[in-house]
Tab-separated table of C-alpha atoms and ligand atoms in Angstrom:
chain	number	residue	atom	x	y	z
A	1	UNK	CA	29.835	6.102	12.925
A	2	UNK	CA	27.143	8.220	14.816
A	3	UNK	CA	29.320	11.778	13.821
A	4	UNK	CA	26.337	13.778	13.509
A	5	UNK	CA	25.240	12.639	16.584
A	6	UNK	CA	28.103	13.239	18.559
A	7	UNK	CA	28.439	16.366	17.450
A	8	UNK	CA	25.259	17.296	18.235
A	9	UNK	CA	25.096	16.162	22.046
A	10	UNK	CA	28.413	17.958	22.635
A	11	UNK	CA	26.497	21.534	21.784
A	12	UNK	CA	24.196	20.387	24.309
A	13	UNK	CA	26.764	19.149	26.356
A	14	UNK	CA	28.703	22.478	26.206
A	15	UNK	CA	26.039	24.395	27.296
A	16	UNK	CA	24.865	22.582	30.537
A	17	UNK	CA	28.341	22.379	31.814
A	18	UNK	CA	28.394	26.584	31.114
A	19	UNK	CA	26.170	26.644	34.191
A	20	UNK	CA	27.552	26.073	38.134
A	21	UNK	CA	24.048	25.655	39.128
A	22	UNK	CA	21.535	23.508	36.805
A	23	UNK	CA	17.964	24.431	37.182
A	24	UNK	CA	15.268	22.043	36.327
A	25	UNK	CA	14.438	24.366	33.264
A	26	UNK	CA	18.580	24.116	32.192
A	27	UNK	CA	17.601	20.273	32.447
A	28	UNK	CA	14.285	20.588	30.300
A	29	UNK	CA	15.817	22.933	27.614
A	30	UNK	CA	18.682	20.340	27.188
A	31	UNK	CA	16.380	17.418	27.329
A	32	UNK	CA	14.326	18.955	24.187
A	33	UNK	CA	17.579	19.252	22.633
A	34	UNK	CA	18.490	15.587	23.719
A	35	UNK	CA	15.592	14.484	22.014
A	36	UNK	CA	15.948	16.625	18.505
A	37	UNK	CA	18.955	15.318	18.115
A	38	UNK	CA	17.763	11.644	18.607
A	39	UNK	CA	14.929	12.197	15.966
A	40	UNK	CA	17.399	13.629	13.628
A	41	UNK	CA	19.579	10.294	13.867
A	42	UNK	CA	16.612	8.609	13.039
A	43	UNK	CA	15.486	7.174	16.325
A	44	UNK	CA	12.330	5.938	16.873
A	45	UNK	CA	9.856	8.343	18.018
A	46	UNK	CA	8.438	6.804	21.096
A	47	UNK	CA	12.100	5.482	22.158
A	48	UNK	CA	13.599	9.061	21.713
A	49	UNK	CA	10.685	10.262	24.399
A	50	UNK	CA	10.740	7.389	26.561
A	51	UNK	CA	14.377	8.019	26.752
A	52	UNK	CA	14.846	11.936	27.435
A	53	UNK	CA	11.909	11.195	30.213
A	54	UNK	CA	14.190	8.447	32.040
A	55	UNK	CA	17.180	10.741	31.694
A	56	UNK	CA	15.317	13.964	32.899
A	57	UNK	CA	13.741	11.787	36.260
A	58	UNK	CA	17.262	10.498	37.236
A	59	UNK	CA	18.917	13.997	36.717
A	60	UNK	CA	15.785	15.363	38.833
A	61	UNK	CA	16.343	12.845	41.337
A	62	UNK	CA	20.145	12.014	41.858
A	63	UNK	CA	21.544	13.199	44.985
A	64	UNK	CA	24.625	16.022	44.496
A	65	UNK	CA	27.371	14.019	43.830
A	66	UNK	CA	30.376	15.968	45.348
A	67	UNK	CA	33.033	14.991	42.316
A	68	UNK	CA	31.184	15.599	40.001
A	69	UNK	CA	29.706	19.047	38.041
A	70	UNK	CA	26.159	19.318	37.596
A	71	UNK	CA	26.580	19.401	33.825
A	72	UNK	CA	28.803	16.088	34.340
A	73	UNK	CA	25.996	14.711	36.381
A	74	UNK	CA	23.548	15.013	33.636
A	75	UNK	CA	26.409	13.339	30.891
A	76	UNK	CA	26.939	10.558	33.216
A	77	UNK	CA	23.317	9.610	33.348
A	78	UNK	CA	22.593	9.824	29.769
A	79	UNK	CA	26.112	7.956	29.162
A	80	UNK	CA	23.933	4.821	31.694
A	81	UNK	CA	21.139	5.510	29.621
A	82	UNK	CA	22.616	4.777	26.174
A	83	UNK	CA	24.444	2.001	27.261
A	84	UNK	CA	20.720	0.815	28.448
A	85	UNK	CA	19.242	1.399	25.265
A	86	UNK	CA	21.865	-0.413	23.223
A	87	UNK	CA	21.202	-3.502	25.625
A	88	UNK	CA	22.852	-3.678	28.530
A	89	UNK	CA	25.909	-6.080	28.149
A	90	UNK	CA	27.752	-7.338	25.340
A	91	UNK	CA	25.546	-10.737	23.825
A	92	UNK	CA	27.772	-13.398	23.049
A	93	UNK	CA	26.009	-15.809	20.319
A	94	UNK	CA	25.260	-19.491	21.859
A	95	UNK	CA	28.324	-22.632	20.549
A	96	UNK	CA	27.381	-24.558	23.816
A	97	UNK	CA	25.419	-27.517	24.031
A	98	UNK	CA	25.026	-30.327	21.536
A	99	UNK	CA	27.111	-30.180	18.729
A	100	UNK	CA	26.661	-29.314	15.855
A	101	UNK	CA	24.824	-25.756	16.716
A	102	UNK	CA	23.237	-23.864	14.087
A	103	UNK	CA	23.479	-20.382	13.133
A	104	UNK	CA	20.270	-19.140	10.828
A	105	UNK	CA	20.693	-15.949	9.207
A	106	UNK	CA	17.601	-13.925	7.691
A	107	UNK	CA	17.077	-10.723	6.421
A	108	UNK	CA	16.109	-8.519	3.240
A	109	UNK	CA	18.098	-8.891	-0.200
A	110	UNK	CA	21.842	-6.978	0.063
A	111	UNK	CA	21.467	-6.494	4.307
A	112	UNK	CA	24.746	-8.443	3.776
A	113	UNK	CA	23.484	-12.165	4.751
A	114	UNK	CA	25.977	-13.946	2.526
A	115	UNK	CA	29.425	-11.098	3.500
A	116	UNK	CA	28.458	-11.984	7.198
A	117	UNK	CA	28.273	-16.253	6.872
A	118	UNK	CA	32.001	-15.582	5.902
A	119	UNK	CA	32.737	-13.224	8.174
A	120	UNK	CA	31.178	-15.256	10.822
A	121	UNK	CA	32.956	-18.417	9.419
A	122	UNK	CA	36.082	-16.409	9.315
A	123	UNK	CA	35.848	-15.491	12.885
A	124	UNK	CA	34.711	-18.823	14.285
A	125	UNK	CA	37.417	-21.066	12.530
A	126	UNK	CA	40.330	-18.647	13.899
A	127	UNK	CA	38.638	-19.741	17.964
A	128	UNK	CA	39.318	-23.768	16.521
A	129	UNK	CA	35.602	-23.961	15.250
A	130	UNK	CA	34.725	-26.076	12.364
A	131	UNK	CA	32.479	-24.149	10.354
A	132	UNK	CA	30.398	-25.698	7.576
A	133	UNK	CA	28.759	-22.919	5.041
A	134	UNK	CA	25.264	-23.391	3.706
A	135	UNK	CA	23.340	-21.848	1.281
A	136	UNK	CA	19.940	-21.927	1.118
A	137	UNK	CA	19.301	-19.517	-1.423
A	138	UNK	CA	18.002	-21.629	-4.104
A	139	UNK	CA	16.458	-18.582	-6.091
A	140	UNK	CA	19.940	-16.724	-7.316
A	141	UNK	CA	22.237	-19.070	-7.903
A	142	UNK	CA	24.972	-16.342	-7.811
A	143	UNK	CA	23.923	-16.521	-4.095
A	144	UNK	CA	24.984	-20.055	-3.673
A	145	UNK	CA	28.689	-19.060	-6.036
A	146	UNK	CA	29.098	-16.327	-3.507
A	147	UNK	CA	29.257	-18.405	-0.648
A	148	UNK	CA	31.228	-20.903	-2.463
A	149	UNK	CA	33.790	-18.631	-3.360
A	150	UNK	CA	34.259	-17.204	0.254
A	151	UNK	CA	34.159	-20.477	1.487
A	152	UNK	CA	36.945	-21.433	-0.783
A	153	UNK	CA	38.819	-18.090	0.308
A	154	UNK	CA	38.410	-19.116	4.189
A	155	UNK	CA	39.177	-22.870	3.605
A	156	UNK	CA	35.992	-23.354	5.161
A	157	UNK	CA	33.878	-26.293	3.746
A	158	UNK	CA	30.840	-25.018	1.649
A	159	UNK	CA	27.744	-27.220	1.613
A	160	UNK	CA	27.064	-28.507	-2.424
A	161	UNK	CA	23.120	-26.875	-2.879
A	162	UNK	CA	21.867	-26.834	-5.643
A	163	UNK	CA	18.595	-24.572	-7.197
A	164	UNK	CA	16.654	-27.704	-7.773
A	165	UNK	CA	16.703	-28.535	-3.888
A	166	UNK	CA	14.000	-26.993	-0.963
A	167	UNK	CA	15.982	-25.049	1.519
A	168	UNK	CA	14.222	-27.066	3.920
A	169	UNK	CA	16.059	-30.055	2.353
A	170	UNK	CA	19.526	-28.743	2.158
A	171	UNK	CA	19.546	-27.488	5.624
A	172	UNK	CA	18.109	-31.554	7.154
A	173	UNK	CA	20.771	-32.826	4.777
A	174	UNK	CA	24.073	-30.712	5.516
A	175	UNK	CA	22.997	-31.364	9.478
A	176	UNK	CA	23.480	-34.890	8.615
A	177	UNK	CA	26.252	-33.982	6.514
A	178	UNK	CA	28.169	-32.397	9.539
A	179	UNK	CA	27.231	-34.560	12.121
A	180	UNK	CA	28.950	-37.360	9.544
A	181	UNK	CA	32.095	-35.114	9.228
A	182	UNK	CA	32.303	-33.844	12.571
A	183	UNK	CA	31.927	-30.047	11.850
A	184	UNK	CA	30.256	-28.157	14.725
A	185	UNK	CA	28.798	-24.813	13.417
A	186	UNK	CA	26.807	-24.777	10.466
A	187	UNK	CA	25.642	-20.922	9.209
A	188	UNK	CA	22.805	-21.333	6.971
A	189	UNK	CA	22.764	-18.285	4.804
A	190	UNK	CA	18.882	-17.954	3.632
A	191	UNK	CA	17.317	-16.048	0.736
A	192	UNK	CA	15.999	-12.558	0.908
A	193	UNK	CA	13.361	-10.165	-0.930
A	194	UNK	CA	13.605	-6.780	-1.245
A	195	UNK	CA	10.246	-6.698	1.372
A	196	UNK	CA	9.334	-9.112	3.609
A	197	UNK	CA	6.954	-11.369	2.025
A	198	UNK	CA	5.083	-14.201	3.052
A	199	UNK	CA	6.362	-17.132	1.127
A	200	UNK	CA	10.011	-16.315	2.710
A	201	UNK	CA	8.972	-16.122	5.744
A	202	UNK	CA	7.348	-19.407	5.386
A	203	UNK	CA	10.272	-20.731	4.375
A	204	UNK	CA	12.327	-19.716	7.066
A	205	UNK	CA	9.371	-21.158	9.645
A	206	UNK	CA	10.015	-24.599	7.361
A	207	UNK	CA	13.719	-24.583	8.204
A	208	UNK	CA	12.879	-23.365	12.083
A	209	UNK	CA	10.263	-26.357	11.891
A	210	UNK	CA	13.243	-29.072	11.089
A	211	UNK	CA	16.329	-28.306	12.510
A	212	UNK	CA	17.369	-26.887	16.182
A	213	UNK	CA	18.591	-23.345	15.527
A	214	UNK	CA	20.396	-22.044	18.288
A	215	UNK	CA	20.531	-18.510	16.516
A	216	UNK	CA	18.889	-16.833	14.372
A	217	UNK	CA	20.358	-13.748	13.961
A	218	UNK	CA	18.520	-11.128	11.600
A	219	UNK	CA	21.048	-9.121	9.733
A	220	UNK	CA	20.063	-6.156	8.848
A	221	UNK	CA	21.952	-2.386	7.110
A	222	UNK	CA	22.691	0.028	9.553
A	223	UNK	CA	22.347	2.829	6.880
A	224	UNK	CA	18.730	2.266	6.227
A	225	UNK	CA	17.636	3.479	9.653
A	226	UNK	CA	13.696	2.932	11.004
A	227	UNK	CA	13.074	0.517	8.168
A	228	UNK	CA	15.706	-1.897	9.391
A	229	UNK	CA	14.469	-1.404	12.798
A	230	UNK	CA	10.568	-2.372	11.196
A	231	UNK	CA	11.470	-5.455	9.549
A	232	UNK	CA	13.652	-6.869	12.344
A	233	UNK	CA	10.522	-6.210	14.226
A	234	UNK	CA	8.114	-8.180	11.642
A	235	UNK	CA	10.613	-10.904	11.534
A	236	UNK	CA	11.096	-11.316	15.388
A	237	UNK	CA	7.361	-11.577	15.564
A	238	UNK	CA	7.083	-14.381	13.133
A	239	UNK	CA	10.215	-16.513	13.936
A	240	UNK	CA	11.644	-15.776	17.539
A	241	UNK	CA	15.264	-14.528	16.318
A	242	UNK	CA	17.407	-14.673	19.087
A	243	UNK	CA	19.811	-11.568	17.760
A	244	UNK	CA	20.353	-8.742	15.271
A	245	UNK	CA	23.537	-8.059	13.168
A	246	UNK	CA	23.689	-4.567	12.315
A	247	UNK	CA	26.037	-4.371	8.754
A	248	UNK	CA	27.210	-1.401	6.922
A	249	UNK	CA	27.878	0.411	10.671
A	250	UNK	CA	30.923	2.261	9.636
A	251	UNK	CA	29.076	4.591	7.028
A	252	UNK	CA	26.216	5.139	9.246
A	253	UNK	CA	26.418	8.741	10.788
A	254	UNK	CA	23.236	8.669	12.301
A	255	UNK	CA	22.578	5.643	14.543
A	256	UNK	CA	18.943	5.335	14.021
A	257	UNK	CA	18.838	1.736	13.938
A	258	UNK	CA	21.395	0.742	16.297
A	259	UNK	CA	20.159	2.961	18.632
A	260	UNK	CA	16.484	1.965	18.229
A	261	UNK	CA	16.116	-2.102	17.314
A	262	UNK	CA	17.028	-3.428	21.195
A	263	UNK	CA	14.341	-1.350	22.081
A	264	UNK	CA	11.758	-2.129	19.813
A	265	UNK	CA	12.284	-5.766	18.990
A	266	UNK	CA	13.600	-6.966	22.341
A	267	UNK	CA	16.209	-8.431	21.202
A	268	UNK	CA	20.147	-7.634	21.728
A	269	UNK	CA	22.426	-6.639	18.539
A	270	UNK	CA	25.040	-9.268	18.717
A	271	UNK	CA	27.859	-8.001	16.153
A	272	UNK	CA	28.272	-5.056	13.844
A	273	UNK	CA	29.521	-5.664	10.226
A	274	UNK	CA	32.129	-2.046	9.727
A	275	UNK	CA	33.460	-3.137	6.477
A	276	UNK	CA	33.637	-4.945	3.721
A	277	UNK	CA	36.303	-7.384	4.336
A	278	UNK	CA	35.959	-10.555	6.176
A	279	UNK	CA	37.333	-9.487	9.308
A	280	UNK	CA	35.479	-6.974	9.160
A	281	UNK	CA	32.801	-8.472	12.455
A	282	UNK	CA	32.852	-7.562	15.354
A	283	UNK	CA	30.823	-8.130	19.023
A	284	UNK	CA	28.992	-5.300	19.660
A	285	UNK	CA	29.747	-3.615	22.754
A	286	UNK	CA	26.882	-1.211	24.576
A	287	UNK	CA	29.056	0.542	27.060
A	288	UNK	CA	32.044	1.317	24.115
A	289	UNK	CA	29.574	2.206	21.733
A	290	UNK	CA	27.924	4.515	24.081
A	291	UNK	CA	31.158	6.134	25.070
A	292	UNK	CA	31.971	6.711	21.223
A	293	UNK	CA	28.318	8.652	21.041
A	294	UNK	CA	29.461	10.755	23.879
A	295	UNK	CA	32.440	11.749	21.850
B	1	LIG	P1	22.832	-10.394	0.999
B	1	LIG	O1	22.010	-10.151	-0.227
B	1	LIG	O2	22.028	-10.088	2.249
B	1	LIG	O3	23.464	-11.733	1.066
B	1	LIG	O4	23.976	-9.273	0.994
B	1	LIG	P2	25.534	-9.402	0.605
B	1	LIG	O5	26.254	-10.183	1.652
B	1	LIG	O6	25.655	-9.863	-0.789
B	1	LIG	O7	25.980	-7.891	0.775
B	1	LIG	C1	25.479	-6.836	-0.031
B	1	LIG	C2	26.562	-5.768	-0.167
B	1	LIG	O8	26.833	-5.189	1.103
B	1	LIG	C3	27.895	-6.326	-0.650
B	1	LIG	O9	28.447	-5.409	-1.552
B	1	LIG	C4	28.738	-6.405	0.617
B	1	LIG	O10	30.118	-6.277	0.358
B	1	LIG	C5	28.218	-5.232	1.390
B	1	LIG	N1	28.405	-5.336	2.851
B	1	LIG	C6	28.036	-6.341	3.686
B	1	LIG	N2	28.361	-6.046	4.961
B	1	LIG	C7	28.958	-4.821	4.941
B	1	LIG	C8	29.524	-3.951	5.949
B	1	LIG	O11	29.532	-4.222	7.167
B	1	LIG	N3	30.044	-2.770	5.496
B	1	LIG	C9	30.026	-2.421	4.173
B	1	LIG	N4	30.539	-1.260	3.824
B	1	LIG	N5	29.516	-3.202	3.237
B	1	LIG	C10	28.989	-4.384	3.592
């Protein structure tokens, strides 16, 4: 995760903490190279400059810290600035309030949707949830086995849909259906394309429309860089998502996305699929994953 990255801000690294005495041009030069590498991860364009320009006036403007090198002056504040762009603070995803709460996940065909209802099942029934699968695929109906199988893997009940049924349908009826049988999360695992296209998104407005979500969390793959980052932005514009799962994080050696989609969208990553097992979910932390950039 992030390697070529990492290595690339330690050349930089190296070299500012070469001088005793950092000029604003030593400062420049680096922040050119700051930004090079960002572009090369895949950032986004305007996030990589809007970035190097809020590290370059705090390392301008910081009084001389006593303990620490110039050069480690510089690290710390792009270390703050990472943790900044990837959002802050780790986003915990809302259980509170009335039960049952409601979990919608969107996204494009193979983001990994269906691998992160189970994971997310897997995670919340091992805190004493009562998880309650449901697909709302109706188009593959390998999507609806899939769930079915991993709900019969997790002991976690899996909601009977069937093909013939409107999404909009199966998600009013498995509400009632958990509300009857006292199970408080439901994870709605919803169809994708391989682009966004309107009748989906319709569909997922439908859904919005009839039942309180209290997330919807856009899942999208790590690995396919500015284009995640582009459709989580298209699908935050039509339906409000409250959160972004990035999946697919452990092969990714660039970053692009994860280091981009807080920025652009607005709205926090929440967990990180790194694997294709089902405990393979977890929170996503801005100030760890920042300090695993900086190597
Ligand atoms: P969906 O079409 O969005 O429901 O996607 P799936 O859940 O079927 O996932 C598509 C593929 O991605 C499957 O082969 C999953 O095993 C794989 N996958 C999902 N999440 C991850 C992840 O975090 N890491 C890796 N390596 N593979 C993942």
């Amino acid at each position: 995760m992030f390697e070529n990255l990492t290595d690339r801000l330690e050349g930089v690294f190296k070299k500012l903490r070469g001088h005793g005495v950092l000029t604003e041009e030593h400062i420049a030069e680096a922040m050119r190279e700051v930004r090079m590498a960002l572009l090369e991860a895949d950032v986004n364009y305007q996030v990589a400059r809007e970035f190097v320009d809020a590290v370059s006036a705090k390392a301008l403007g910081r009084e001389v810290s006593q303990k620490l090198s110039p050069g480690q002056q510089v690290i710390k504040i792009v270390h703050e600035e990472l943790v900044d762009l990837l959002g802050g603070s780790a986003e915990q995803i809302r259980l509170d309030g009335p039960q049952p709460v409601t979990i919608m996940l969107a996204g494009l065909q193979g983001s990994g949707k269906t691998t992160t209802a189970g994971k997310l099942a897997a995670q919340l029934k091992s805190k004493g949830r009562k998880p309650y699968l449901v697909p709302a695929d109706v188009y593959r109906p390998a999507a609806i086995e899939q769930l079915q199988v991993l709900g019969s893997r997790l002991d976690v009940p899996v909601h009977p849909s069937t093909t013939d049924s409107k999404p909009v349908d199966i998600c009013r009826q498995a509400l009632a259906e958990a509300q009857d049988k006292h199970y408080d999360t439901l994870i709605i695992d919803t169809a994708g394309r391989l682009h966004i296209d309107e009748r989906l998104m319709g569909e997922l407005q439908d859904i919005q429309r009839a039942v309180k979500l209290s997330e919807i969390l856009f899942v999208a793959d790590a690995m396919t860089g500015q284009d995640a980052v582009t459709v989580a932005d298209t699908f935050n514009k039509n339906l409000e998502i409250t959160g972004i799962v990035l999946t697919k994080m452990e092969g990714d050696a660039r970053g692009g996305a994860a280091l981009s989609i807080k920025r652009v969208t607005g709205k926090p990553i929440k967990f990180v699929g790194i694997g294709e097992a089902l405990d393979a979910l977890e929170v996503f932390h801005p100030d760890r994953t920042a300090s695993r950039i900086l190597g």
